[in-house]
Short mmCIF file of C-alpha atoms and ligand atoms in Angstrom, two decimals:
data_model
loop_
_atom_site.label_atom_id
_atom_site.label_comp_id
_atom_site.label_asym_id
_atom_site.label_seq_id
_atom_site.Cartn_x
_atom_site.Cartn_y
_atom_site.Cartn_z
CA UNK Z 455 0.27 0.40 -0.26
CA UNK Z 456 1.22 3.82 -0.59
CA UNK Z 457 -2.12 5.29 0.58
CA UNK Z 458 0.57 7.53 3.07
CA UNK Z 459 2.85 8.12 0.22
CA UNK Z 460 -0.68 10.08 -1.64
CA UNK Z 461 -2.12 13.66 0.48
CA UNK Z 462 -5.02 13.10 1.82
CA UNK Z 463 -8.28 15.48 1.53
CA UNK Z 464 -11.32 15.54 3.38
CA UNK Z 465 -14.63 16.56 0.78
CA UNK Z 466 -17.50 17.30 2.45
CA UNK Z 467 -20.99 16.70 1.04
CA UNK Z 468 -18.89 15.00 -1.60
CA UNK Z 469 -21.77 12.63 -2.84
CA UNK Z 470 -23.82 14.94 -5.40
CA UNK Z 471 -22.61 18.16 -7.17
CA UNK Z 472 -20.07 20.31 -6.89
CA UNK Z 473 -18.47 18.07 -3.99
CA UNK Z 474 -18.81 15.23 -6.35
CA UNK Z 475 -16.82 17.66 -8.43
CA UNK Z 476 -14.03 18.39 -6.06
CA UNK Z 477 -13.88 14.92 -4.21
CA UNK Z 478 -12.74 13.79 -8.16
CA UNK Z 479 -10.68 16.76 -9.55
CA UNK Z 480 -9.04 15.83 -6.53
CA UNK Z 481 -8.51 12.08 -6.91
CA UNK Z 482 -7.52 13.75 -10.16
CA UNK Z 483 -4.51 15.36 -8.47
CA UNK Z 484 -2.96 12.02 -6.29
CA UNK Z 485 -4.88 12.76 -3.07
CA UNK Z 486 -6.87 9.68 -1.25
CA UNK Z 487 -10.05 11.24 0.24
CA UNK Z 488 -12.43 11.27 2.25
CA UNK Z 489 -15.16 11.46 1.52
CA UNK Z 490 -18.80 12.80 4.02
CA UNK Z 491 -22.56 12.58 3.51
CA UNK Z 492 -25.54 12.27 5.34
CA UNK Z 493 -26.80 9.26 2.60
CA UNK Z 494 -25.83 6.33 2.01
CA UNK Z 495 -25.46 7.97 -1.84
CA UNK Z 496 -20.99 9.24 -0.51
CA UNK Z 497 -20.71 4.69 -1.08
CA UNK Z 498 -21.33 4.54 -4.57
CA UNK Z 499 -19.49 8.30 -5.48
CA UNK Z 500 -16.33 6.57 -3.67
CA UNK Z 501 -17.18 3.67 -5.34
CA UNK Z 502 -16.25 5.94 -8.49
CA UNK Z 503 -13.13 8.21 -6.68
CA UNK Z 504 -11.53 4.38 -6.97
CA UNK Z 505 -11.51 4.16 -10.89
CA UNK Z 506 -9.56 6.89 -10.25
CA UNK Z 507 -6.62 4.49 -8.41
CA UNK Z 508 -6.75 6.77 -5.19
CA UNK Z 509 -7.52 5.13 -1.74
CA UNK Z 510 -10.78 6.57 -0.30
CA UNK Z 511 -12.84 5.99 2.86
CA UNK Z 512 -16.57 6.86 2.72
CA UNK Z 513 -18.53 8.47 5.64
CA UNK Z 514 -21.65 8.97 6.16
CA UNK Z 515 -22.64 10.96 8.56
CA UNK Z 516 -24.77 14.94 9.70
CA UNK Z 517 -22.06 17.13 9.35
CA UNK Z 518 -25.05 19.51 10.90
CA UNK Z 519 -23.75 17.73 14.42
CA UNK Z 520 -20.51 16.99 16.59
CA UNK Z 521 -21.06 13.16 17.12
CA UNK Z 522 -21.19 13.84 12.89
CA UNK Z 523 -18.36 16.06 12.60
CA UNK Z 524 -16.76 13.59 15.26
CA UNK Z 525 -17.64 10.90 13.44
CA UNK Z 526 -16.04 11.89 10.09
CA UNK Z 527 -12.51 13.20 11.26
CA UNK Z 528 -11.51 10.14 13.54
CA UNK Z 529 -11.91 8.65 9.88
CA UNK Z 530 -8.60 9.48 8.39
CA UNK Z 531 -7.19 8.02 12.01
CA UNK Z 532 -4.90 10.37 12.28
CA UNK Z 533 -3.30 10.92 9.71
CA UNK Z 534 -2.49 14.24 8.47
CA UNK Z 535 -5.20 16.39 6.05
CA UNK Z 536 -3.05 18.30 3.10
CA UNK Z 537 -6.67 19.45 2.27
CA UNK Z 538 -9.62 20.10 3.92
CA UNK Z 539 -13.14 20.77 0.97
CA UNK Z 540 -15.48 21.92 3.04
CA UNK Z 541 -18.60 22.44 0.99
CA UNK Z 542 -21.30 20.98 2.75
CA UNK Z 543 -24.34 22.75 2.77
CA UNK Z 544 -27.81 23.78 1.35
CA UNK Z 545 -30.35 26.03 0.60
CA UNK Z 546 -33.50 26.60 2.17
CA UNK Z 547 -36.66 28.43 0.24
CA UNK Z 548 -40.50 30.12 0.71
CA UNK Z 549 -40.86 33.03 3.40
CA UNK Z 550 -39.12 32.63 7.21
CA UNK Z 551 -41.55 32.78 8.75
CA UNK Z 552 -43.61 29.64 6.63
CA UNK Z 553 -40.30 28.00 7.38
CA UNK Z 554 -39.95 24.56 9.90
CA UNK Z 555 -37.77 26.00 12.74
CA UNK Z 556 -36.44 22.75 12.34
CA UNK Z 557 -34.87 22.75 9.06
CA UNK Z 558 -33.88 26.66 9.40
CA UNK Z 559 -31.71 25.42 12.65
CA UNK Z 560 -30.43 22.51 10.33
CA UNK Z 561 -29.63 24.93 6.93
CA UNK Z 562 -28.01 26.71 10.02
CA UNK Z 563 -25.90 23.99 11.66
CA UNK Z 564 -25.34 22.54 8.78
CA UNK Z 565 -23.25 25.68 6.50
CA UNK Z 566 -22.10 27.62 9.66
CA UNK Z 567 -21.36 24.67 12.51
CA UNK Z 568 -20.74 21.54 11.54
CA UNK Z 569 -18.30 23.78 8.97
CA UNK Z 570 -16.46 25.85 11.28
CA UNK Z 571 -16.31 22.56 13.80
CA UNK Z 572 -14.88 20.67 11.08
CA UNK Z 573 -11.96 23.73 10.16
CA UNK Z 574 -11.41 24.40 14.06
CA UNK Z 575 -10.08 20.49 14.43
CA UNK Z 576 -8.33 20.13 11.30
CA UNK Z 577 -7.28 23.68 10.57
CA UNK Z 578 -5.09 22.79 14.44
CA UNK Z 579 -3.48 19.69 12.80
CA UNK Z 580 -2.49 22.53 9.52
CA UNK Z 581 -1.11 24.75 12.26
CA UNK Z 582 0.86 22.46 14.01
CA UNK Z 583 2.23 20.89 11.02
CA UNK Z 584 3.34 24.57 9.19
CA UNK Z 585 1.09 23.66 6.01
CA UNK Z 586 -2.45 22.52 4.49
CA UNK Z 587 -4.73 23.87 2.38
CA UNK Z 588 -8.44 25.08 3.31
CA UNK Z 589 -10.61 25.38 0.66
CA UNK Z 590 -14.52 26.82 2.19
CA UNK Z 591 -17.44 27.05 -0.17
CA UNK Z 592 -18.65 30.17 0.35
CA UNK Z 593 -21.37 31.77 -2.40
CA UNK Z 594 -22.09 34.83 -4.08
CA UNK Z 595 -25.53 34.58 -2.59
CA UNK Z 596 -22.88 35.97 0.72
CA UNK Z 597 -23.28 39.49 -1.53
CA UNK Z 598 -26.88 39.89 -1.34
CA UNK Z 599 -30.10 39.56 1.39
CA UNK Z 600 -32.19 36.43 -0.17
CA UNK Z 601 -35.29 37.04 -0.35
CA UNK Z 602 -37.52 34.16 1.01
CA UNK Z 603 -33.60 32.24 0.65
CA UNK Z 604 -33.18 34.42 4.28
CA UNK Z 605 -31.42 32.51 6.71
CA UNK Z 606 -29.67 30.54 3.75
CA UNK Z 607 -27.73 33.39 1.86
CA UNK Z 608 -26.93 35.01 5.85
CA UNK Z 609 -25.38 32.14 6.85
CA UNK Z 610 -23.00 32.07 3.47
CA UNK Z 611 -22.83 36.01 3.79
CA UNK Z 612 -21.01 33.95 7.96
CA UNK Z 613 -19.02 31.58 5.31
CA UNK Z 614 -17.66 34.50 3.11
CA UNK Z 615 -16.62 36.66 6.07
CA UNK Z 616 -15.70 33.29 8.17
CA UNK Z 617 -13.18 32.52 5.26
CA UNK Z 618 -11.42 35.70 4.65
CA UNK Z 619 -10.16 36.15 8.23
CA UNK Z 620 -9.60 32.95 9.12
CA UNK Z 621 -7.60 33.90 6.03
CA UNK Z 622 -5.64 36.57 7.07
CA UNK Z 623 -5.18 34.95 10.92
CA UNK Z 624 -3.40 31.74 9.25
CA UNK Z 625 -1.04 34.18 6.28
CA UNK Z 626 1.63 33.17 8.18
CA UNK Z 627 0.99 29.62 9.57
CA UNK Z 628 1.54 28.12 6.08
CA UNK Z 629 -2.16 27.73 5.42
CA UNK Z 630 -4.40 28.71 3.41
CA UNK Z 631 -7.86 29.44 3.25
CA UNK Z 632 -9.45 30.27 -0.04
CA UNK Z 633 -13.01 31.30 -0.69
CA UNK Z 634 -15.02 29.66 -3.66
CA UNK Z 635 -17.70 31.76 -4.53
CA UNK Z 636 -19.87 30.28 -6.99
CA UNK Z 637 -23.92 31.04 -8.58
CA UNK Z 638 -26.23 29.53 -9.97
CA UNK Z 639 -24.95 25.95 -9.72
CA UNK Z 640 -26.09 22.89 -11.87
CA UNK Z 641 -26.84 20.52 -8.35
CA UNK Z 642 -29.75 19.00 -6.47
CA UNK Z 643 -29.75 22.30 -4.30
CA UNK Z 644 -32.56 23.74 -5.63
CA UNK Z 645 -34.41 20.60 -5.67
CA UNK Z 646 -33.58 19.83 -2.65
CA UNK Z 647 -34.64 24.25 -0.93
CA UNK Z 648 -38.57 23.22 -2.56
CA UNK Z 649 -37.33 26.75 -4.85
CA UNK Z 650 -38.25 24.47 -8.97
CA UNK Z 651 -41.08 26.66 -8.72
CA UNK Z 652 -38.71 30.26 -8.56
CA UNK Z 653 -37.29 32.39 -11.56
CA UNK Z 654 -33.78 31.57 -10.53
CA UNK Z 655 -34.76 27.43 -10.01
CA UNK Z 656 -35.22 27.88 -13.46
CA UNK Z 657 -32.73 29.12 -14.52
CA UNK Z 658 -29.42 28.51 -16.62
CA UNK Z 659 -26.80 27.21 -14.63
CA UNK Z 660 -23.25 27.04 -13.84
CA UNK Z 661 -21.48 23.55 -14.34
CA UNK Z 662 -21.07 22.13 -11.65
CA UNK Z 663 -17.96 20.18 -13.40
CA UNK Z 664 -16.32 23.73 -14.15
CA UNK Z 665 -16.91 25.12 -10.46
CA UNK Z 666 -15.45 22.87 -8.98
CA UNK Z 667 -12.32 23.22 -11.59
CA UNK Z 668 -11.73 26.00 -10.54
CA UNK Z 669 -12.35 25.91 -7.04
CA UNK Z 670 -9.43 23.35 -6.52
CA UNK Z 671 -7.51 24.75 -8.95
CA UNK Z 672 -7.50 28.21 -6.86
CA UNK Z 673 -7.08 26.05 -3.97
CA UNK Z 674 -3.79 24.79 -5.17
CA UNK Z 675 -2.71 28.64 -6.32
CA UNK Z 676 -3.31 29.28 -1.76
CA UNK Z 677 -5.75 32.28 -4.19
CA UNK Z 678 -7.91 33.96 -1.59
CA UNK Z 679 -11.34 33.89 -3.19
CA UNK Z 680 -12.21 32.44 -6.47
CA UNK Z 681 -15.97 33.66 -7.93
CA UNK Z 682 -16.58 31.12 -10.75
CA UNK Z 683 -18.08 32.40 -14.15
CA UNK Z 684 -18.22 36.65 -15.44
CA UNK Z 685 -21.79 36.49 -15.36
CA UNK Z 686 -20.84 36.16 -11.09
CA UNK Z 687 -18.02 38.03 -11.19
CA UNK Z 688 -19.95 40.94 -12.37
CA UNK Z 689 -23.38 39.83 -10.32
CA UNK Z 690 -20.90 40.41 -6.78
CA UNK Z 691 -19.16 43.75 -8.25
CA UNK Z 692 -22.27 45.63 -8.20
CA UNK Z 693 -23.68 44.23 -5.53
CA UNK Z 694 -20.39 46.02 -3.30
CA UNK Z 695 -22.24 49.47 -4.28
CA UNK Z 696 -25.93 48.74 -4.73
CA UNK Z 697 -27.87 49.66 -1.17
CA UNK Z 698 -29.03 46.09 0.81
CA UNK Z 699 -33.77 46.98 -0.05
CA UNK Z 700 -33.28 47.33 -3.98
CA UNK Z 701 -30.48 44.05 -3.80
CA UNK Z 702 -33.70 41.63 -1.37
CA UNK Z 703 -36.19 43.51 -3.58
CA UNK Z 704 -34.11 41.74 -6.35
CA UNK Z 705 -33.82 38.72 -5.33
CA UNK Z 706 -37.43 38.27 -4.29
CA UNK Z 707 -38.03 38.14 -8.02
CA UNK Z 708 -35.66 35.37 -7.97
CA UNK Z 709 -36.43 33.56 -5.21
CA UNK Z 710 -40.69 34.45 -4.25
CA UNK Z 711 -42.60 30.70 -4.27
CA UNK Z 712 -44.53 30.73 -7.41
CA UNK Z 713 -41.50 33.29 -9.95
CA UNK Z 714 -40.34 31.33 -12.66
CA UNK Z 715 -42.85 30.40 -14.98
CA UNK Z 716 -45.61 27.34 -14.16
N1 NAP D 1146 -26.04 24.98 -6.61
C1 NAP D 1146 -25.51 26.46 -7.13
O1 NAP D 1146 -26.42 27.22 -7.30
C2 NAP D 1146 -24.39 27.03 -5.28
C3 NAP D 1146 -24.20 28.15 -5.21
C4 NAP D 1146 -23.42 28.31 -4.92
C5 NAP D 1146 -23.07 27.69 -3.71
N2 NAP D 1146 -23.36 26.16 -3.25
C6 NAP D 1146 -22.69 26.21 -2.11
O2 NAP D 1146 -22.39 24.56 -2.30
C7 NAP D 1146 -22.74 23.59 -2.08
C8 NAP D 1146 -22.48 21.97 -2.79
O3 NAP D 1146 -23.42 22.66 -2.76
P1 NAP D 1146 -24.01 21.80 -4.34
O4 NAP D 1146 -25.16 22.82 -4.75
O5 NAP D 1146 -22.44 20.86 -4.68
O6 NAP D 1146 -25.86 20.94 -3.19
P2 NAP D 1146 -26.24 18.95 -3.64
O7 NAP D 1146 -25.86 18.68 -5.11
O8 NAP D 1146 -28.04 19.70 -2.79
O9 NAP D 1146 -25.10 18.90 -3.40
C9 NAP D 1146 -25.24 19.52 -1.50
C10 NAP D 1146 -24.46 17.82 -0.76
O10 NAP D 1146 -24.10 17.97 0.35
C11 NAP D 1146 -23.78 16.96 1.72
N3 NAP D 1146 -24.58 16.77 2.51
C12 NAP D 1146 -25.71 19.40 3.08
N4 NAP D 1146 -26.28 18.49 4.25
C13 NAP D 1146 -25.20 17.95 5.19
C14 NAP D 1146 -25.43 17.78 5.83
N5 NAP D 1146 -25.40 17.60 7.07
N6 NAP D 1146 -24.61 15.81 6.69
C15 NAP D 1146 -23.41 16.23 5.30
N7 NAP D 1146 -23.88 15.78 4.46
C16 NAP D 1146 -24.93 17.20 4.15
C17 NAP D 1146 -25.31 16.81 0.32
O11 NAP D 1146 -25.29 15.11 0.95
P3 NAP D 1146 -26.18 14.26 1.53
O12 NAP D 1146 -27.43 14.43 0.40
O13 NAP D 1146 -26.49 13.20 1.88
O14 NAP D 1146 -26.92 15.35 2.39
C18 NAP D 1146 -24.90 16.32 -0.75
O15 NAP D 1146 -23.86 15.46 -1.08
C19 NAP D 1146 -23.04 23.46 -1.12
O16 NAP D 1146 -22.58 23.91 0.18
C20 NAP D 1146 -23.74 25.56 -1.52
O17 NAP D 1146 -24.61 25.86 -0.52
C21 NAP D 1146 -24.74 26.14 -4.40
#
């Protein structure tokens, strides 16, 4: 077994979408993998990654819980983690007051609490070794108040901000932190968030393989952030100079239930 000669990457949310393609990029570039998701589909994804010639450990865990994150961390079996790709996350459509609070909490606990708990555990170990790469999947949604997706956009505003702050804290530590900020991407995200009847849910979206490749390359370069796609870059530039009330109204048009074509 030559496993320990290869670097190791942990990728969360690797069963589908952007995380699946991030894990694929890692495997294609010679990383062994510890991959995690909440459902058993992670085992089928792991089988696909093994075909790329690397060792893969699959973990089924709810990363909204500290126990789930501990289970994932333990699966690395003390092996140094060269790259952490903290990508798992999900949305939740509809008006905030109409949402089930358990589901609201699951968004916050997945996108924020579990994500930063994992980053702290792995990040401490990277800092002690003086090397490592962290990629965090934020979103361009973090730049705009998300009417009818309010908790999700708020969670990504947290993550985008957190990522830049952590990067600065670690600037002399040999550990890089990169924030991947995708725009609307063709994954299971909008279906899971119950947003298929919205304008954004029905819009043309970016290719997850391209988004993941942009993120992986930025992580390997050690860049601070990457907004995938020129339209999304333009959108974030405009968002920086647009009043929040105007952004919230624009978001309503994209995300209000029934805003898409019937
Ligand atoms: N798609 C977009 O338009 C878009 C835009 C900007 C940012 N993002 C971000 O990109 C990341 C990936 O999303 P995606 O678009 O690729 O969506 P996706 O296809 O729905 O994939 C989400 C992944 O995260 C996992 N996951 C979600 N909650 C989890 C939990 N509590 N515990 C463990 N695993 C969990 C899912 O696994 P299970 O199925 O097992 O739960 C799945 O593997 C998310 O952070 C999302 O916020 C997406």
